[in-house]
Amino acid sequence: MTNESGDLMEKIVSLCKRRGFIFQSSEIYGGLNGCWDYGPLGVELKRNVKNAWWDTIVRQRDDMVGLDSSIIMNPRVWEASGHVSSFNDPMADCKTCKSRFRADQVFCATARDGDNVLLTAAVEADQPDDVPALASEKANSKTRRRLEQHADRIAWTIFRADQAPAGEVAVCPKCGGELTEARKFNMMFKTYVGAMEDSSSLAYLRPETAQGIFANFRNVVDTSRVKLPFGIAQIGKSFRNEINPRNFTFRSREFEQMEIEFFCRPDEADRWYEYWRDARYQWYIDLGLTSDKLRLREHEPSELAHYAKACADVEYAFPFGTAELEGCANRTDFDLRSHSEASGKDLSYYDDETKERFIPYVIEPSAGADRATLAFLCEAYSEDEAPDENGVMQKRVVMKFHPRLAPVKAAVFPLVKKEGMPEMAEEIYRALKKAGLAVFYDEKGAVGRRYRRQDEVGTPYCVTVDGQSLTDGTVTIRDRDSLEQVRVPAGEVVRFITERLAGA
Ligand code: GAP
């Protein structure tokens, strides 16, 4: 992370804490690494993200049904899915400072200017592309200047800690000490079901919601009259004992997924894969990730799991680097076939038009609700200037959330706490609440400060009752982004705001 992007991330994390979006889990006891709590505004924001997904994916479509399966399932599910044998990350420890790392996320980099070695450094990164910038941060200011000034002729050699070439040793990003060889670490959390704590009662917290969908494929086909092509969608918590949770909520040990398993005929799978890859990418744009920080990256054939025919990631350039928000994969018939073989149950589909029986292929767009929420927070964060009540320009932080995602849709203020203004403002506040909107009422302090407090949490509209309101019954509505203020009859406020929110 460069200084500038590090500062930006710090500002976002501190705003999240200060304004009640995201807190460290069990903070009063010193927290728990990899676990986070969403505060009053954060829970609204994340709920809006999940609702937008559910609405687009389930409610607006004819070919999708929903599901809410259990977190703890029969452990045989995880044997059949391959998670017990292969849901592993490579782990390496520093021999000196004893820190533990995900070895596939530690990169050792050397920068050369001709024969001259300018820098060797180890960094943690999600993508090799981010390594030169992150490694440069570790250089002293003189070397950093040389790296910047001669960027065009600097040659970087980079290797992953678990893929060190012969003769090279991977080193610790924290202290520079030597790292151990990478060894496999299974990321599933284990628990015991019932009173006995032995191998017969061993169970796992699900590391993905997807397997609950496959395990219910037969139930859904038999009870819902669905016909291919159709999908099953699920939102829910997943758990992974990440070796090194980091980057705020981006890599957590407890997180929420929004997953689709879309079943289709094998000969139509390529077309549905392209459809879902593009539709899911567009979903983020439609909700405000409009900058060039969002990108769609098709996997190289060498990156694909052995059962997958194609895979693409929706990625976002966070301040800490570019990383995955969602993966979309053509998983062929691998999952249904594995569960059918392991359970002995028939998970094939009979197509009564073509009179064929086969195991459907599945396209899986798998998103993280916390990662999407974090991307919306990062994209929304901006700093600009707005006039205060005296017309003097003041710096402001404004969260430019898409109105559909904004945790609070409108705030209502009486200009002063007297002359009947609070009563009129409260009536408008009640009417907005009755219309089903998340609304905030505030009568404390200078109105300019009240506006700025709402800007900082991304409230699209602020309604102010002032002196004129008492004589002609109109109020002002201020737009968060354009800062324009219009006068609207008090009785029209609900219609004005709901229409604009619906059109956003
Ligand atoms: N069923 C496929 C599956 O689970 P994945 O790429 O491992 O695929 C899908 O996870 C999505 O879940 C990711 O794109 C990410 O958004 C989210 N996710 C995965 N691990 C996460 C973690 N440790 N913290 C937060 N989100 C995570």
mmCIF file of N, CA and C and ligand atoms in Angstrom, residues 34 83 87 102 187 207-211 214 238-242 245-246 248-261 284 307 311 313-314 324-329 331 364-372, ligand 1:
data_model
loop_
_atom_site.group_PDB
_atom_site.id
_atom_site.type_symbol
_atom_site.label_atom_id
_atom_site.label_comp_id
_atom_site.label_asym_id
_atom_site.label_seq_id
_atom_site.Cartn_x
_atom_site.Cartn_y
_atom_site.Cartn_z
ATOM 1 N N GLY A 34 -9.922 -10.944 12.499
ATOM 2 C CA GLY A 34 -10.691 -11.518 11.391
ATOM 3 C C GLY A 34 -12.188 -11.476 11.605
ATOM 4 N N HIS A 83 -13.768 -30.387 0.165
ATOM 5 C CA HIS A 83 -13.227 -29.419 1.122
ATOM 6 C C HIS A 83 -12.376 -30.075 2.210
ATOM 7 N N PHE A 87 -9.412 -28.138 0.849
ATOM 8 C CA PHE A 87 -9.670 -26.706 1.088
ATOM 9 C C PHE A 87 -8.522 -26.153 1.940
ATOM 10 N N ARG A 102 0.137 -16.480 4.795
ATOM 11 C CA ARG A 102 -0.329 -17.298 3.681
ATOM 12 C C ARG A 102 0.763 -17.212 2.630
ATOM 13 N N MET A 187 -8.723 -24.836 6.034
ATOM 14 C CA MET A 187 -9.322 -23.609 6.564
ATOM 15 C C MET A 187 -10.702 -23.789 7.187
ATOM 16 N N PRO A 207 -17.755 -23.390 4.879
ATOM 17 C CA PRO A 207 -16.833 -22.386 4.336
ATOM 18 C C PRO A 207 -17.395 -21.704 3.097
ATOM 19 N N GLU A 208 -18.558 -22.163 2.620
ATOM 20 C CA GLU A 208 -19.253 -21.499 1.506
ATOM 21 C C GLU A 208 -20.714 -21.913 1.600
ATOM 22 N N THR A 209 -21.604 -21.071 1.073
ATOM 23 C CA THR A 209 -23.030 -21.404 1.138
ATOM 24 C C THR A 209 -23.413 -22.355 0.009
ATOM 25 N N ALA A 210 -22.549 -22.439 -1.014
ATOM 26 C CA ALA A 210 -22.865 -23.167 -2.241
ATOM 27 C C ALA A 210 -23.276 -24.623 -1.995
ATOM 28 N N GLN A 211 -22.578 -25.300 -1.068
ATOM 29 C CA GLN A 211 -22.850 -26.741 -0.911
ATOM 30 C C GLN A 211 -24.258 -26.989 -0.358
ATOM 31 N N PHE A 214 -26.326 -27.290 -3.491
ATOM 32 C CA PHE A 214 -26.214 -28.580 -4.199
ATOM 33 C C PHE A 214 -26.935 -29.685 -3.419
ATOM 34 N N SER A 238 -20.585 -17.478 6.035
ATOM 35 C CA SER A 238 -19.614 -18.550 5.821
ATOM 36 C C SER A 238 -18.415 -18.282 6.726
ATOM 37 N N PHE A 239 -17.653 -19.332 6.977
ATOM 38 C CA PHE A 239 -16.554 -19.232 7.951
ATOM 39 C C PHE A 239 -15.296 -19.865 7.371
ATOM 40 N N ARG A 240 -14.201 -19.152 7.455
ATOM 41 C CA ARG A 240 -12.925 -19.730 7.019
ATOM 42 C C ARG A 240 -11.854 -19.315 8.011
ATOM 43 N N ASN A 241 -11.097 -20.292 8.456
ATOM 44 C CA ASN A 241 -10.031 -19.983 9.405
ATOM 45 C C ASN A 241 -8.841 -19.438 8.619
ATOM 46 N N GLU A 242 -8.998 -18.232 8.092
ATOM 47 C CA GLU A 242 -7.963 -17.613 7.262
ATOM 48 C C GLU A 242 -6.658 -17.544 8.051
ATOM 49 N N PRO A 245 -5.988 -13.026 8.305
ATOM 50 C CA PRO A 245 -7.047 -12.096 7.899
ATOM 51 C C PRO A 245 -6.490 -10.676 7.845
ATOM 52 N N ARG A 246 -6.860 -9.907 6.819
ATOM 53 C CA ARG A 246 -6.303 -8.555 6.757
ATOM 54 C C ARG A 246 -7.113 -7.679 5.829
ATOM 55 N N PHE A 248 -8.900 -4.902 6.638
ATOM 56 C CA PHE A 248 -10.199 -4.536 7.224
ATOM 57 C C PHE A 248 -11.160 -5.706 7.034
ATOM 58 N N THR A 249 -12.352 -5.486 6.485
ATOM 59 C CA THR A 249 -13.297 -6.604 6.365
ATOM 60 C C THR A 249 -13.026 -7.461 5.135
ATOM 61 N N PHE A 250 -12.042 -7.070 4.320
ATOM 62 C CA PHE A 250 -11.869 -7.757 3.031
ATOM 63 C C PHE A 250 -11.613 -9.256 3.210
ATOM 64 N N ARG A 251 -10.694 -9.604 4.081
ATOM 65 C CA ARG A 251 -10.436 -11.023 4.333
ATOM 66 C C ARG A 251 -10.718 -11.299 5.797
ATOM 67 N N SER A 252 -11.901 -11.809 6.063
ATOM 68 C CA SER A 252 -12.326 -12.054 7.445
ATOM 69 C C SER A 252 -12.432 -13.555 7.677
ATOM 70 N N ARG A 253 -12.645 -13.907 8.934
ATOM 71 C CA ARG A 253 -12.832 -15.341 9.237
ATOM 72 C C ARG A 253 -14.326 -15.683 9.253
ATOM 73 N N GLU A 254 -15.144 -14.676 9.494
ATOM 74 C CA GLU A 254 -16.600 -14.860 9.439
ATOM 75 C C GLU A 254 -17.107 -13.807 8.469
ATOM 76 N N PHE A 255 -17.820 -14.222 7.415
ATOM 77 C CA PHE A 255 -18.249 -13.255 6.401
ATOM 78 C C PHE A 255 -19.526 -13.766 5.759
ATOM 79 N N GLU A 256 -20.116 -12.908 4.937
ATOM 80 C CA GLU A 256 -21.372 -13.308 4.304
ATOM 81 C C GLU A 256 -21.191 -13.448 2.804
ATOM 82 N N GLN A 257 -21.764 -14.510 2.261
ATOM 83 C CA GLN A 257 -21.710 -14.719 0.814
ATOM 84 C C GLN A 257 -23.084 -14.537 0.191
ATOM 85 N N MET A 258 -23.083 -14.186 -1.076
ATOM 86 C CA MET A 258 -24.323 -14.108 -1.858
ATOM 87 C C MET A 258 -24.031 -14.982 -3.081
ATOM 88 N N GLU A 259 -24.598 -16.191 -3.085
ATOM 89 C CA GLU A 259 -24.196 -17.153 -4.115
ATOM 90 C C GLU A 259 -25.386 -17.616 -4.948
ATOM 91 N N ILE A 260 -25.092 -17.827 -6.221
ATOM 92 C CA ILE A 260 -26.078 -18.376 -7.165
ATOM 93 C C ILE A 260 -25.498 -19.666 -7.726
ATOM 94 N N GLU A 261 -26.304 -20.712 -7.769
ATOM 95 C CA GLU A 261 -25.939 -21.880 -8.581
ATOM 96 C C GLU A 261 -26.994 -21.929 -9.675
ATOM 97 N N TYR A 284 -22.621 -4.262 -10.235
ATOM 98 C CA TYR A 284 -21.812 -3.355 -9.414
ATOM 99 C C TYR A 284 -21.809 -1.945 -10.012
ATOM 100 N N TYR A 307 -11.995 -29.030 -12.397
ATOM 101 C CA TYR A 307 -13.372 -29.291 -12.845
ATOM 102 C C TYR A 307 -13.992 -28.087 -13.548
ATOM 103 N N CYS A 311 -13.692 -19.277 -15.758
ATOM 104 C CA CYS A 311 -13.877 -18.511 -14.518
ATOM 105 C C CYS A 311 -13.453 -17.064 -14.756
ATOM 106 N N ASP A 313 -13.216 -13.141 -12.605
ATOM 107 C CA ASP A 313 -13.393 -12.420 -11.338
ATOM 108 C C ASP A 313 -13.808 -10.985 -11.611
ATOM 109 N N VAL A 314 -14.755 -10.504 -10.800
ATOM 110 C CA VAL A 314 -15.011 -9.070 -10.758
ATOM 111 C C VAL A 314 -14.050 -8.539 -9.705
ATOM 112 N N GLU A 324 -10.402 -9.502 -5.507
ATOM 113 C CA GLU A 324 -11.659 -10.084 -5.991
ATOM 114 C C GLU A 324 -12.880 -9.709 -5.153
ATOM 115 N N LEU A 325 -13.934 -9.268 -5.849
ATOM 116 C CA LEU A 325 -15.224 -9.063 -5.183
ATOM 117 C C LEU A 325 -16.107 -10.278 -5.380
ATOM 118 N N GLU A 326 -15.992 -10.872 -6.560
ATOM 119 C CA GLU A 326 -16.901 -11.965 -6.922
ATOM 120 C C GLU A 326 -16.238 -12.833 -7.976
ATOM 121 N N GLY A 327 -16.500 -14.113 -7.907
ATOM 122 C CA GLY A 327 -16.007 -15.014 -8.949
ATOM 123 C C GLY A 327 -17.194 -15.627 -9.662
ATOM 124 N N CYS A 328 -17.074 -15.803 -10.978
ATOM 125 C CA CYS A 328 -18.148 -16.450 -11.736
ATOM 126 C C CYS A 328 -17.507 -17.624 -12.471
ATOM 127 N N ALA A 329 -18.005 -18.837 -12.206
ATOM 128 C CA ALA A 329 -17.331 -20.019 -12.766
ATOM 129 C C ALA A 329 -18.322 -20.955 -13.435
ATOM 130 N N ARG A 331 -18.775 -24.542 -13.482
ATOM 131 C CA ARG A 331 -18.247 -25.663 -12.688
ATOM 132 C C ARG A 331 -18.646 -27.017 -13.270
ATOM 133 N N GLU A 364 -21.709 -20.679 -11.510
ATOM 134 C CA GLU A 364 -21.734 -20.191 -10.130
ATOM 135 C C GLU A 364 -21.173 -18.766 -10.012
ATOM 136 N N PRO A 365 -22.054 -17.763 -9.919
ATOM 137 C CA PRO A 365 -21.572 -16.430 -9.549
ATOM 138 C C PRO A 365 -21.595 -16.319 -8.021
ATOM 139 N N SER A 366 -20.407 -16.170 -7.440
ATOM 140 C CA SER A 366 -20.284 -16.212 -5.979
ATOM 141 C C SER A 366 -19.677 -14.903 -5.472
ATOM 142 N N ALA A 367 -20.491 -14.146 -4.721
ATOM 143 C CA ALA A 367 -20.059 -12.807 -4.290
ATOM 144 C C ALA A 367 -19.954 -12.757 -2.771
ATOM 145 N N GLY A 368 -19.186 -11.790 -2.276
ATOM 146 C CA GLY A 368 -19.080 -11.567 -0.840
ATOM 147 C C GLY A 368 -19.807 -10.283 -0.475
ATOM 148 N N ALA A 369 -20.747 -10.387 0.474
ATOM 149 C CA ALA A 369 -21.513 -9.191 0.864
ATOM 150 C C ALA A 369 -20.612 -8.170 1.563
ATOM 151 N N ASP A 370 -19.633 -8.665 2.325
ATOM 152 C CA ASP A 370 -18.757 -7.735 3.056
ATOM 153 C C ASP A 370 -17.786 -7.050 2.095
ATOM 154 N N ARG A 371 -17.301 -7.821 1.125
ATOM 155 C CA ARG A 371 -16.371 -7.219 0.152
ATOM 156 C C ARG A 371 -17.101 -6.198 -0.711
ATOM 157 N N ALA A 372 -18.328 -6.525 -1.121
ATOM 158 C CA ALA A 372 -19.095 -5.558 -1.934
ATOM 159 C C ALA A 372 -19.325 -4.298 -1.097
HETATM 160 N N1 GAP B 1 -18.573 -21.168 -3.788
HETATM 161 C C1 GAP B 1 -17.439 -20.544 -4.372
HETATM 162 C C2 GAP B 1 -16.672 -19.754 -3.413
HETATM 163 O O1 GAP B 1 -16.927 -19.762 -2.225
HETATM 164 P P1 GAP B 1 -14.651 -18.123 -3.251
HETATM 165 O O2 GAP B 1 -13.928 -17.375 -4.330
HETATM 166 O O3 GAP B 1 -13.845 -18.915 -2.299
HETATM 167 O O4 GAP B 1 -15.700 -19.037 -4.022
HETATM 168 C C3 GAP B 1 -16.538 -16.357 -3.109
HETATM 169 O O5 GAP B 1 -15.548 -17.090 -2.446
HETATM 170 C C4 GAP B 1 -16.586 -14.949 -2.575
HETATM 171 O O6 GAP B 1 -16.738 -14.964 -1.159
HETATM 172 C C5 GAP B 1 -15.320 -14.140 -2.834
HETATM 173 O O7 GAP B 1 -15.320 -13.560 -4.117
HETATM 174 C C6 GAP B 1 -15.414 -13.093 -1.746
HETATM 175 O O8 GAP B 1 -16.250 -12.026 -2.146
HETATM 176 C C7 GAP B 1 -16.080 -13.845 -0.597
HETATM 177 N N2 GAP B 1 -15.041 -14.290 0.353
HETATM 178 C C8 GAP B 1 -14.301 -15.407 0.288
HETATM 179 N N3 GAP B 1 -13.450 -15.478 1.339
HETATM 180 C C9 GAP B 1 -13.663 -14.371 2.080
HETATM 181 C C10 GAP B 1 -13.100 -13.863 3.301
HETATM 182 N N4 GAP B 1 -12.173 -14.533 3.974
HETATM 183 N N5 GAP B 1 -13.559 -12.683 3.774
HETATM 184 C C11 GAP B 1 -14.522 -11.994 3.122
HETATM 185 N N6 GAP B 1 -15.088 -12.434 1.974
HETATM 186 C C12 GAP B 1 -14.677 -13.605 1.453
#
